[in-house]
Amino acid sequence: MKILVINGPNLNLLGEREPGIYGDQSYSALSEMVMDKADELGVKCEIFQSNHEGAIIDKLHSARKDFDGVVLNAGAYTHYSYAIRDAIAAIKIPVIEVHISNVFARDEFRKNSVIAPVCKGSISGFGFAGYLMAMDALAKYSQEA
Ligand code: DQA
């Protein structure tokens, strides 16, 4: 099994960015956690980050041939990118939406996810652990599928 983890805008600044909300661990610490989890699950994994909507869409398109599932933290694009929503709907592999913070406990605009209806499921509010939960879910889902 091959899992792709995509992180959207501003997540490269984890550790520096609003540590009260996102914690003080860096993006490379997150990447390390994700790769360790992949080893534990015995799956292959790639991590990708971009601050650009089109690059995220291109990555989702290319994932449809090379990966069995995607863990996606689309950052603020979650709340308004119909283009990313359409890209998720266009590919057949499962995509799990992840947010580090509890998006329902923050600003009004964060309570709406335009991508949630086309994702397999959503995880929000568990910090970096949310990525690991999503990887567990993908590994389990692929066995059931
Ligand atoms: C986020 C939540 C989004 O609302 C925000 O724009 C982010 C990060 C999270 O992981 O909690 O960039 O996706």
PDB file of C-alpha atoms and ligand atoms in Angstrom:
ATOM      1  CA  MET A   1       0.000   0.000   0.000  1.00  0.00           C
ATOM      2  CA  LYS A   2       1.139   3.555  -0.757  1.00  0.00           C
ATOM      3  CA  ILE A   3      -0.131   6.613   1.146  1.00  0.00           C
ATOM      4  CA  LEU A   4       0.365  10.221   0.063  1.00  0.00           C
ATOM      5  CA  VAL A   5       0.282  12.944   2.726  1.00  0.00           C
ATOM      6  CA  ILE A   6      -0.425  16.428   1.352  1.00  0.00           C
ATOM      7  CA  ASN A   7      -0.053  19.594   3.386  1.00  0.00           C
ATOM      8  CA  GLY A   8      -1.342  22.895   2.056  1.00  0.00           C
ATOM      9  CA  PRO A   9      -0.494  26.549   2.639  1.00  0.00           C
ATOM     10  CA  ASN A  10       1.443  27.772   5.668  1.00  0.00           C
ATOM     11  CA  LEU A  11       1.954  24.300   7.122  1.00  0.00           C
ATOM     12  CA  ASN A  12       5.652  24.545   6.215  1.00  0.00           C
ATOM     13  CA  LEU A  13       5.847  27.103   9.052  1.00  0.00           C
ATOM     14  CA  LEU A  14       4.672  24.674  11.751  1.00  0.00           C
ATOM     15  CA  GLY A  15       6.558  25.318  14.980  1.00  0.00           C
ATOM     16  CA  GLU A  16       6.884  29.055  14.224  1.00  0.00           C
ATOM     17  CA  ARG A  17       3.297  29.677  13.155  1.00  0.00           C
ATOM     18  CA  GLU A  18       0.760  30.426  15.936  1.00  0.00           C
ATOM     19  CA  PRO A  19       2.260  27.833  18.342  1.00  0.00           C
ATOM     20  CA  GLY A  20      -0.670  28.308  20.741  1.00  0.00           C
ATOM     21  CA  ILE A  21      -2.914  26.769  18.078  1.00  0.00           C
ATOM     22  CA  TYR A  22      -0.637  24.463  16.079  1.00  0.00           C
ATOM     23  CA  GLY A  23       1.965  23.519  18.718  1.00  0.00           C
ATOM     24  CA  ASP A  24       5.702  24.063  18.762  1.00  0.00           C
ATOM     25  CA  GLN A  25       6.787  21.093  16.704  1.00  0.00           C
ATOM     26  CA  SER A  26       8.185  21.752  13.250  1.00  0.00           C
ATOM     27  CA  TYR A  27       7.078  20.529   9.831  1.00  0.00           C
ATOM     28  CA  SER A  28      10.101  18.225   9.722  1.00  0.00           C
ATOM     29  CA  ALA A  29       9.055  16.726  13.087  1.00  0.00           C
ATOM     30  CA  LEU A  30       5.620  16.060  11.558  1.00  0.00           C
ATOM     31  CA  SER A  31       7.242  14.473   8.496  1.00  0.00           C
ATOM     32  CA  GLU A  32       9.351  12.224  10.725  1.00  0.00           C
ATOM     33  CA  MET A  33       6.267  11.127  12.718  1.00  0.00           C
ATOM     34  CA  VAL A  34       4.419  10.321   9.502  1.00  0.00           C
ATOM     35  CA  MET A  35       7.338   8.291   8.079  1.00  0.00           C
ATOM     36  CA  ASP A  36       7.709   6.362  11.387  1.00  0.00           C
ATOM     37  CA  LYS A  37       3.985   5.581  11.276  1.00  0.00           C
ATOM     38  CA  ALA A  38       4.331   4.344   7.689  1.00  0.00           C
ATOM     39  CA  ASP A  39       7.124   1.988   8.816  1.00  0.00           C
ATOM     40  CA  GLU A  40       4.976   0.747  11.703  1.00  0.00           C
ATOM     41  CA  LEU A  41       2.070   0.065   9.331  1.00  0.00           C
ATOM     42  CA  GLY A  42       4.364  -1.480   6.714  1.00  0.00           C
ATOM     43  CA  VAL A  43       3.175   0.929   4.003  1.00  0.00           C
ATOM     44  CA  LYS A  44       5.032   3.177   1.576  1.00  0.00           C
ATOM     45  CA  CYS A  45       4.536   6.887   2.094  1.00  0.00           C
ATOM     46  CA  GLU A  46       5.354  10.207   0.454  1.00  0.00           C
ATOM     47  CA  ILE A  47       4.904  13.648   2.019  1.00  0.00           C
ATOM     48  CA  PHE A  48       4.242  16.721  -0.096  1.00  0.00           C
ATOM     49  CA  GLN A  49       3.713  20.358   0.912  1.00  0.00           C
ATOM     50  CA  SER A  50       2.751  23.322  -1.224  1.00  0.00           C
ATOM     51  CA  ASN A  51       1.491  26.838  -0.688  1.00  0.00           C
ATOM     52  CA  HIS A  52      -0.134  26.794  -4.151  1.00  0.00           C
ATOM     53  CA  GLU A  53      -3.613  25.565  -5.023  1.00  0.00           C
ATOM     54  CA  GLY A  54      -2.684  24.347  -8.531  1.00  0.00           C
ATOM     55  CA  ALA A  55       0.280  22.346  -7.241  1.00  0.00           C
ATOM     56  CA  ILE A  56      -2.007  20.575  -4.736  1.00  0.00           C
ATOM     57  CA  ILE A  57      -4.491  19.814  -7.535  1.00  0.00           C
ATOM     58  CA  ASP A  58      -1.710  18.464  -9.795  1.00  0.00           C
ATOM     59  CA  LYS A  59      -0.486  16.256  -6.934  1.00  0.00           C
ATOM     60  CA  LEU A  60      -3.999  14.885  -6.306  1.00  0.00           C
ATOM     61  CA  HIS A  61      -4.336  14.078 -10.031  1.00  0.00           C
ATOM     62  CA  SER A  62      -1.009  12.254 -10.151  1.00  0.00           C
ATOM     63  CA  ALA A  63      -1.861  10.359  -6.935  1.00  0.00           C
ATOM     64  CA  ARG A  64      -4.744   8.553  -8.626  1.00  0.00           C
ATOM     65  CA  LYS A  65      -2.326   6.243 -10.457  1.00  0.00           C
ATOM     66  CA  ASP A  66       0.470   5.938  -7.905  1.00  0.00           C
ATOM     67  CA  PHE A  67      -1.204   5.837  -4.467  1.00  0.00           C
ATOM     68  CA  ASP A  68      -3.925   3.921  -2.631  1.00  0.00           C
ATOM     69  CA  GLY A  69      -5.039   6.782  -0.419  1.00  0.00           C
ATOM     70  CA  VAL A  70      -4.358  10.397   0.535  1.00  0.00           C
ATOM     71  CA  VAL A  71      -4.189  12.234   3.868  1.00  0.00           C
ATOM     72  CA  LEU A  72      -4.917  15.885   3.106  1.00  0.00           C
ATOM     73  CA  ASN A  73      -4.549  18.955   5.278  1.00  0.00           C
ATOM     74  CA  ALA A  74      -5.591  21.609   2.754  1.00  0.00           C
ATOM     75  CA  GLY A  75      -5.081  24.453   5.262  1.00  0.00           C
ATOM     76  CA  ALA A  76      -7.266  27.474   4.521  1.00  0.00           C
ATOM     77  CA  TYR A  77      -8.130  26.075   1.056  1.00  0.00           C
ATOM     78  CA  THR A  78     -10.389  23.681   2.980  1.00  0.00           C
ATOM     79  CA  HIS A  79     -12.857  26.471   3.502  1.00  0.00           C
ATOM     80  CA  TYR A  80     -13.198  27.827  -0.034  1.00  0.00           C
ATOM     81  CA  SER A  81     -11.400  25.848  -2.749  1.00  0.00           C
ATOM     82  CA  TYR A  82     -14.002  24.329  -5.050  1.00  0.00           C
ATOM     83  CA  ALA A  83     -11.108  23.452  -7.362  1.00  0.00           C
ATOM     84  CA  ILE A  84      -9.511  21.184  -4.732  1.00  0.00           C
ATOM     85  CA  ARG A  85     -12.939  19.737  -3.942  1.00  0.00           C
ATOM     86  CA  ASP A  86     -13.444  18.897  -7.632  1.00  0.00           C
ATOM     87  CA  ALA A  87      -9.975  17.316  -7.822  1.00  0.00           C
ATOM     88  CA  ILE A  88     -10.812  15.042  -4.860  1.00  0.00           C
ATOM     89  CA  ALA A  89     -14.157  14.139  -6.449  1.00  0.00           C
ATOM     90  CA  ALA A  90     -12.385  13.374  -9.745  1.00  0.00           C
ATOM     91  CA  ILE A  91     -10.086  10.697  -8.312  1.00  0.00           C
ATOM     92  CA  LYS A  92     -11.276   7.322  -7.078  1.00  0.00           C
ATOM     93  CA  ILE A  93      -8.813   6.752  -4.236  1.00  0.00           C
ATOM     94  CA  PRO A  94      -9.969   7.673  -0.704  1.00  0.00           C
ATOM     95  CA  VAL A  95      -8.922  11.064   0.676  1.00  0.00           C
ATOM     96  CA  ILE A  96      -9.059  11.747   4.431  1.00  0.00           C
ATOM     97  CA  GLU A  97      -9.289  15.381   5.551  1.00  0.00           C
ATOM     98  CA  VAL A  98      -7.096  16.278   8.531  1.00  0.00           C
ATOM     99  CA  HIS A  99      -6.782  19.434  10.631  1.00  0.00           C
ATOM    100  CA  ILE A 100      -4.322  19.892  13.464  1.00  0.00           C
ATOM    101  CA  SER A 101      -6.611  22.314  15.314  1.00  0.00           C
ATOM    102  CA  ASN A 102     -10.297  21.850  16.093  1.00  0.00           C
ATOM    103  CA  VAL A 103     -11.687  23.907  13.229  1.00  0.00           C
ATOM    104  CA  PHE A 104     -15.146  23.925  14.858  1.00  0.00           C
ATOM    105  CA  ALA A 105     -13.837  25.721  17.944  1.00  0.00           C
ATOM    106  CA  ARG A 106     -12.332  28.646  16.027  1.00  0.00           C
ATOM    107  CA  ASP A 107     -13.454  31.384  13.598  1.00  0.00           C
ATOM    108  CA  GLU A 108     -16.866  31.037  11.925  1.00  0.00           C
ATOM    109  CA  PHE A 109     -15.324  30.673   8.442  1.00  0.00           C
ATOM    110  CA  ARG A 110     -13.341  27.601   9.574  1.00  0.00           C
ATOM    111  CA  LYS A 111     -16.520  25.708  10.509  1.00  0.00           C
ATOM    112  CA  ASN A 112     -17.316  25.070   6.867  1.00  0.00           C
ATOM    113  CA  SER A 113     -15.270  22.620   4.816  1.00  0.00           C
ATOM    114  CA  VAL A 114     -16.078  22.566   1.106  1.00  0.00           C
ATOM    115  CA  ILE A 115     -13.943  19.424   0.725  1.00  0.00           C
ATOM    116  CA  ALA A 116     -15.538  17.335   3.526  1.00  0.00           C
ATOM    117  CA  PRO A 117     -18.472  16.013   1.421  1.00  0.00           C
ATOM    118  CA  VAL A 118     -16.100  14.435  -1.121  1.00  0.00           C
ATOM    119  CA  CYS A 119     -13.649  13.024   1.442  1.00  0.00           C
ATOM    120  CA  LYS A 120     -13.890   9.559   2.980  1.00  0.00           C
ATOM    121  CA  GLY A 121     -13.901  11.194   6.425  1.00  0.00           C
ATOM    122  CA  SER A 122     -12.478  14.042   8.483  1.00  0.00           C
ATOM    123  CA  ILE A 123     -10.282  14.320  11.583  1.00  0.00           C
ATOM    124  CA  SER A 124      -9.903  17.629  13.413  1.00  0.00           C
ATOM    125  CA  GLY A 125      -8.475  18.742  16.741  1.00  0.00           C
ATOM    126  CA  PHE A 126      -5.985  16.008  17.664  1.00  0.00           C
ATOM    127  CA  GLY A 127      -2.782  17.824  16.739  1.00  0.00           C
ATOM    128  CA  PHE A 128      -0.216  15.892  14.708  1.00  0.00           C
ATOM    129  CA  ALA A 129      -1.811  12.637  15.936  1.00  0.00           C
ATOM    130  CA  GLY A 130      -4.657  13.311  13.474  1.00  0.00           C
ATOM    131  CA  TYR A 131      -2.329  12.419  10.578  1.00  0.00           C
ATOM    132  CA  LEU A 132      -1.465   9.090  12.229  1.00  0.00           C
ATOM    133  CA  MET A 133      -5.154   8.347  12.854  1.00  0.00           C
ATOM    134  CA  ALA A 134      -5.883   9.047   9.193  1.00  0.00           C
ATOM    135  CA  MET A 135      -3.071   6.684   8.129  1.00  0.00           C
ATOM    136  CA  ASP A 136      -4.518   3.965  10.408  1.00  0.00           C
ATOM    137  CA  ALA A 137      -7.932   4.551   8.837  1.00  0.00           C
ATOM    138  CA  LEU A 138      -6.559   4.296   5.282  1.00  0.00           C
ATOM    139  CA  ALA A 139      -4.665   1.105   6.098  1.00  0.00           C
ATOM    140  CA  LYS A 140      -7.815  -0.433   7.635  1.00  0.00           C
ATOM    141  CA  TYR A 141     -10.078   0.825   4.840  1.00  0.00           C
ATOM    142  CA  SER A 142      -7.836  -0.675   2.153  1.00  0.00           C
ATOM    143  CA  GLN A 143      -8.100  -4.103   3.815  1.00  0.00           C
ATOM    144  CA  GLU A 144     -11.900  -3.844   3.866  1.00  0.00           C
ATOM    145  CA  ALA A 145     -12.219  -2.486   0.315  1.00  0.00           C
TER     146      ALA A 145
HETATM  147  C1  DQA B   1      -5.734  23.904   9.559  1.00  0.00           C
HETATM  148  C2  DQA B   1      -6.989  24.725   9.894  1.00  0.00           C
HETATM  149  C3  DQA B   1      -7.268  25.754   8.813  1.00  0.00           C
HETATM  150  O1  DQA B   1      -8.417  26.512   9.132  1.00  0.00           O
HETATM  151  C4  DQA B   1      -6.087  26.708   8.683  1.00  0.00           C
HETATM  152  O2  DQA B   1      -6.317  27.625   7.648  1.00  0.00           O
HETATM  153  C5  DQA B   1      -4.794  25.988   8.516  1.00  0.00           C
HETATM  154  C6  DQA B   1      -4.536  24.802   9.298  1.00  0.00           C
HETATM  155  C7  DQA B   1      -5.359  22.935  10.696  1.00  0.00           C
HETATM  156  O3  DQA B   1      -4.563  22.046  10.436  1.00  0.00           O
HETATM  157  O4  DQA B   1      -5.841  23.078  11.825  1.00  0.00           O
HETATM  158  O5  DQA B   1      -3.919  26.443   7.771  1.00  0.00           O
HETATM  159  O6  DQA B   1      -6.001  23.137   8.400  1.00  0.00           O
END
